[in-house]
Amino acid sequence: MPTTAHTLTDVAASESTLRRFLHGLPGVDAVGLEARAASLGTRSIKTTAKAYAIDLAISMVDLTTLEGADTPGKIRALGAKAVRPDPTDRTAPATAAVCVYPDMVPAAKAAVAGSTVKVASVATAFPAGRAPIAVKLADVREAVAAGADEIDMVIDRGAFLAGNYMKVYDEIVAVKEACGASARLKVIFETGELSTYDNIRRASWLGMLAGADFIKTSTGKVAVNATPANTLLMLEAVRDFRLQTGIQVGVKPAGGIRTSKDAIKFLVLVNETAGEDWLHNHWFRFGASSLLNDLLMQRQKLATGRYSGPDYVTVD
Amino acid sequence: MAFEYAPAPESRSIVDIAPSYGLFIDGEFVEAADGKVFKTVSPSTEEVLSEVAQAGTADVDRAVKAARKAFEKWSALPGSERAKYLFRIARIIQERARELAVLETLDNGKPIKETRDADLPLVAAHFFYYAGWADKLEHAGFGAAPRPLGVAGQVIPWNFPLLMLAWKIAPALATGNTVVLKPAETTPLSALFFADICRQAGLPKGVVNILPGYGDTGASLVAHPDVNKVAFTGSTAVGKEIAKTVAGTRKKLTLELGGKGANIVFDDAPIDQAVEGIVNGIFFNQGQVCCAGSRLLVQESIQDELLASLKRRLSTLRLGDPLDKNTDIGAINSAEQLSRITSLVEQGEAEGAERWSAPCDIPSSGYWFAPTLFTNVTQAHTVARDEIFGPVLSVLTFRTPDEAVAKANNTPYGLSAGIWTEKGSRILAVANKLRAGVIWSNTFNKFDPTSPFGGYKESGFGREGGRHGLEAYLDV
C-alpha cells in the first residue's frame, strides 16, 4: 500500500494503476469482520453514557424523507421536527440535517432557516443512478444552487461491478466539482448491491481518493442497507485513509437503523474503531427517519424514569 | 467530551456462595478425613469467597472406592440411559448458565463476557455432544463393542475450570466410566456447583466425585492403584511427573500440557481481522490459555504497519472489574501466577527485547497485568521459548514461508498455530508443515466439541473432543 499522499495522487493516473491499487488493499475476512462487529455490539451502555450517546445520536441524524409523495407541507413538518425534535423538552438537540429530493431543497431550506440544521439532497439520479452524467451533474448543480449544504450521490454500481473503476472515479470527481466550495459530498455505495466486503473496502477507498467528504453505506431502498459489519469496515477505511493522507472523511450508515439500541451500537463501533475524533455530527451521521422517535422516547424515559409511548413524540 | 462507558456490573446476587464446602464423595458433601480446609479468593479483589475441604490420601481412597462401586452399575446401563443423564446435566447447565458464569468470574478473575459468551455455552455443548455419542459407541470406529476402562482420575487446571471439567467428565461418563476429579486449588467452586448439578440431575451416587485440593491431592489420585485411567491438563512439568508415576502401571494416560503457539501473519493477510485474531489469540483469558498464540510471526514487509495497528487496538482494551460486562481484560488468577509472569517479563527486558504495555489503569487490589508485547525478539530469547501463561506477546519476524515454518516448529511444544493469509493454497501448504495439534486459519481460539484438541511433543498426547476424544476412555 502506498504510504504518502503524493503516491496516492498517482493512483488514479490510469485505469490499470487504479485497479492495481484497489485490488492491492488488504482483504477482508467476512467471518472475522462480522464477529468483531457482533462483539462490539455486546458493550453495555447505561446511565450517563446512555444519555450522552442518545443526545449524540440525535445530533447525528439526517432526518430523511425520500418518497415520491413528498410535498412542501411534508418537508415543512420534517424541518420543524429537525430543528426542535421534542417540543416538550427544549434541551433535546437538533438533528444534523434534513435529507430530501433535489426539488424539495428550497422548501427544506425555508423550513430550517435560522437553525444549525443543514439541508442534504440526494442528487445524481437517486436511487438507481442510471442517468447520463450530464443529467446527474445538472441534478447536483440545481440542488446546490437551491441552497443544499450537502449532496448525497449514488455511485454507478454497474460500472463498479464491471470493473470500470475509472468511470466511477471520474463521476465522483465531477460531482465533487459541481458541489463547489459550499456543499459537502456524501458518496453512497449501495453496499447491498456491491455484495462482498472486499468490494466495499475498494469502493470506500475509491470514494475517498476521488474526494468524498463522507462515505455512505446505502440508499435505504434495497434489501440490505447499513449493517454493523459494513459500517465497521468503512470506519476502518476512513481511519486508515487519514493515517495515510491526513484527510479526515465522514461515515454515514443509512437505512434500517430504527432503534436507540442499534444506534448506540453504531456509536460504539465509531468510538472503538475510528476513535472519538469521529464522534461528532461533522464526521458521523445516521441516515434514518424512524430512528429519531425512538431516540426521543428513550430520552424521555431517562429523564422521567417511565416510558411515555408513541403519542408523546411527534409523528412528522 | 469523550464517550466514557458507565460501569455495567453483572449482579452477584444470582449466585449463592456458601461459607464452606465439603468434598463430593458418593453423592454426598463430606468433610475431609483429616479436617483440612483451604480458602479460595477472588483474584480481582483478593476477597475470600469460601472455605473448601482439602482432600487427603484417605479421601482419595474413599472417592475411588465409591467410583469403583458405582462403575459396576453405571457401565452396565444401556448407552441411551447414560445419554439421558448427560442431556439432563447439559440442560441444567444451560438453565443455570448465568449463575455459573458469575461464579466462575468471581473465582477465576476472567471477564464475565468470556464466561457468559464462551465458557458456559461450550460447557453445555460438550455435554450435549457426548450425550449424543453415549448410545452410538459401536459406530465410533473403535470396534463392535468398545468397553469403558473403569475409574478415571482427572486433574484439571484453573484457567477454564468448568470447561476443562466438561472436557474430562462428559466423554468419561458417555463411555461408561466413573470419575474422581480434582479441580485446581485456586478455582474449586464451579466444580462443587457441578456436584450439585449432578445431584439435581439424579445422577447415581459415586459416578462423579469431586476432590478439591492441592498438588499432593492430585498426586495421590494419580498414584492410586485402583484408578484405571489418568487424564491431566496443566503444566508440562507436572505432566512429566505424572508420566513417571504412571509408567509401568496398566493405567491409561492422556496429557494436555503447555504450549507456545505461533500465529503466522503473511503480507497478504486480512490485516484488520488478523489484528483481532492476534488479540484474541494472546489476550483471551488474560493469555492464560495453553493454546494461546503467544508467538507472533509476522512477515517483515508488513511488520511496521501491523504493529502500529496492533498497538492502537491494544490501547482500546478495557482492563478492570471482571464482573463489568464491558471488561475485556480481567485479573490474573493468582498472586503466584502474577509473579511468574512478572519475572519472565523482567527477564525478557534484561535479555534486550523491547517491551511495550498498553496504557491502562491497574486497580489497587487484586492481581493484574497490562496487555504487553515484546518486539525485537529472536528465537534465542526466553520470552520466545518459555510458556509465560499471561497477557504477553512475543513478536518475531520472517521473510519466507519456509522461514516461518522453521521458526514456528522450533519449540519444545506443539499445541496450536495460526495462519493468516488470503491465499488458500498457502494455508494448506503451511498447515501441512506445522507440527501442532490445532491449526487455525484466519481465526484463532475457536473451540467446538466436535473438533479434537491435543498436542505434539511436550504439549502432551491424546485428544479431547470429537470422536477422537472417546478413544481415551475406551478399551481399544
Coordinates of C-alpha atoms in Angstrom, one line a residue, chain A residues 1 26-33 35-36 39 42-50 52-53 56 198 201 233 236 239-240 243 264 267-269 271-273 276 279, chain B residues 1-9 113 116-117 267-274 276 305 309 312-313 316-318 324-328 420-422 441-443 446:
Chain A
M1 CA 0.0 0.0 0.0
P26 CA -5.8 -5.8 2.4
G27 CA -8.5 -8.4 2.1
V28 CA -11.5 -8.7 4.4
D29 CA -12.3 -11.9 6.2
A30 CA -16.1 -11.9 6.4
V31 CA -16.3 -14.2 9.4
G32 CA -13.8 -12.1 11.4
L33 CA -15.3 -8.8 10.5
A35 CA -17.5 -11.4 14.7
R36 CA -15.8 -8.2 15.6
S39 CA -18.6 -8.4 19.9
T42 CA -22.4 -6.6 23.3
R43 CA -21.0 -3.4 25.0
S44 CA -23.4 -2.4 27.8
I45 CA -24.1 1.3 27.6
K46 CA -26.1 2.6 30.6
T47 CA -27.0 5.7 32.6
T48 CA -24.8 8.7 31.9
A49 CA -23.1 7.0 29.0
K50 CA -26.5 6.2 27.5
Y52 CA -24.7 11.1 26.3
A53 CA -25.0 8.5 23.4
L56 CA -25.1 12.5 20.3
D198 CA -13.7 -6.7 -0.5
R201 CA -13.4 -1.7 1.1
L233 CA -15.4 -1.8 7.6
E236 CA -11.6 1.1 9.3
R239 CA -9.2 5.6 9.8
D240 CA -6.6 4.1 7.5
L243 CA -3.4 7.8 8.7
I264 CA -25.8 3.2 20.3
L267 CA -21.6 4.7 18.1
V268 CA -19.6 2.1 20.0
L269 CA -18.2 1.0 16.6
N271 CA -15.6 5.0 19.3
E272 CA -13.6 1.8 19.2
T273 CA -12.6 1.7 15.5
E276 CA -13.5 9.8 19.3
L279 CA -17.9 11.2 17.5
Chain B
M1 CA -16.4 15.1 25.6
A2 CA -15.3 11.5 25.3
F3 CA -17.6 8.5 25.2
E4 CA -17.0 7.1 28.7
Y5 CA -18.9 3.9 29.3
A6 CA -20.6 3.9 32.6
P7 CA -19.9 0.7 34.7
A8 CA -22.3 -2.2 33.9
P9 CA -21.6 -4.8 36.5
K113 CA -18.0 -11.5 28.8
R116 CA -21.0 -15.8 29.6
D117 CA -20.3 -15.9 25.9
D267 CA 1.8 -10.0 4.0
D268 CA -1.4 -10.7 2.1
A269 CA -3.4 -11.3 5.3
P270 CA -6.7 -9.6 6.1
I271 CA -4.9 -7.1 8.4
D272 CA -7.8 -5.8 10.5
Q273 CA -9.1 -9.3 11.1
A274 CA -5.5 -10.6 11.8
E276 CA -8.4 -9.1 16.1
E305 CA 2.0 -1.5 9.7
S309 CA -2.5 -1.4 14.2
R312 CA -3.6 1.0 18.5
R313 CA -6.0 -1.9 19.1
T316 CA -8.7 0.2 23.4
L317 CA -8.8 -2.9 25.6
R318 CA -10.6 -2.3 28.8
D324 CA -18.4 -5.5 34.4
K325 CA -19.9 -6.5 31.1
N326 CA -17.6 -4.1 29.2
T327 CA -14.4 -5.5 30.6
D328 CA -12.1 -7.1 28.1
W420 CA -3.2 -15.5 8.3
T421 CA -3.3 -15.2 4.5
E422 CA -5.8 -14.6 1.8
S441 CA -6.6 -20.2 9.6
N442 CA -7.8 -16.6 9.5
T443 CA -9.1 -17.1 13.0
K446 CA -12.1 -21.3 18.2

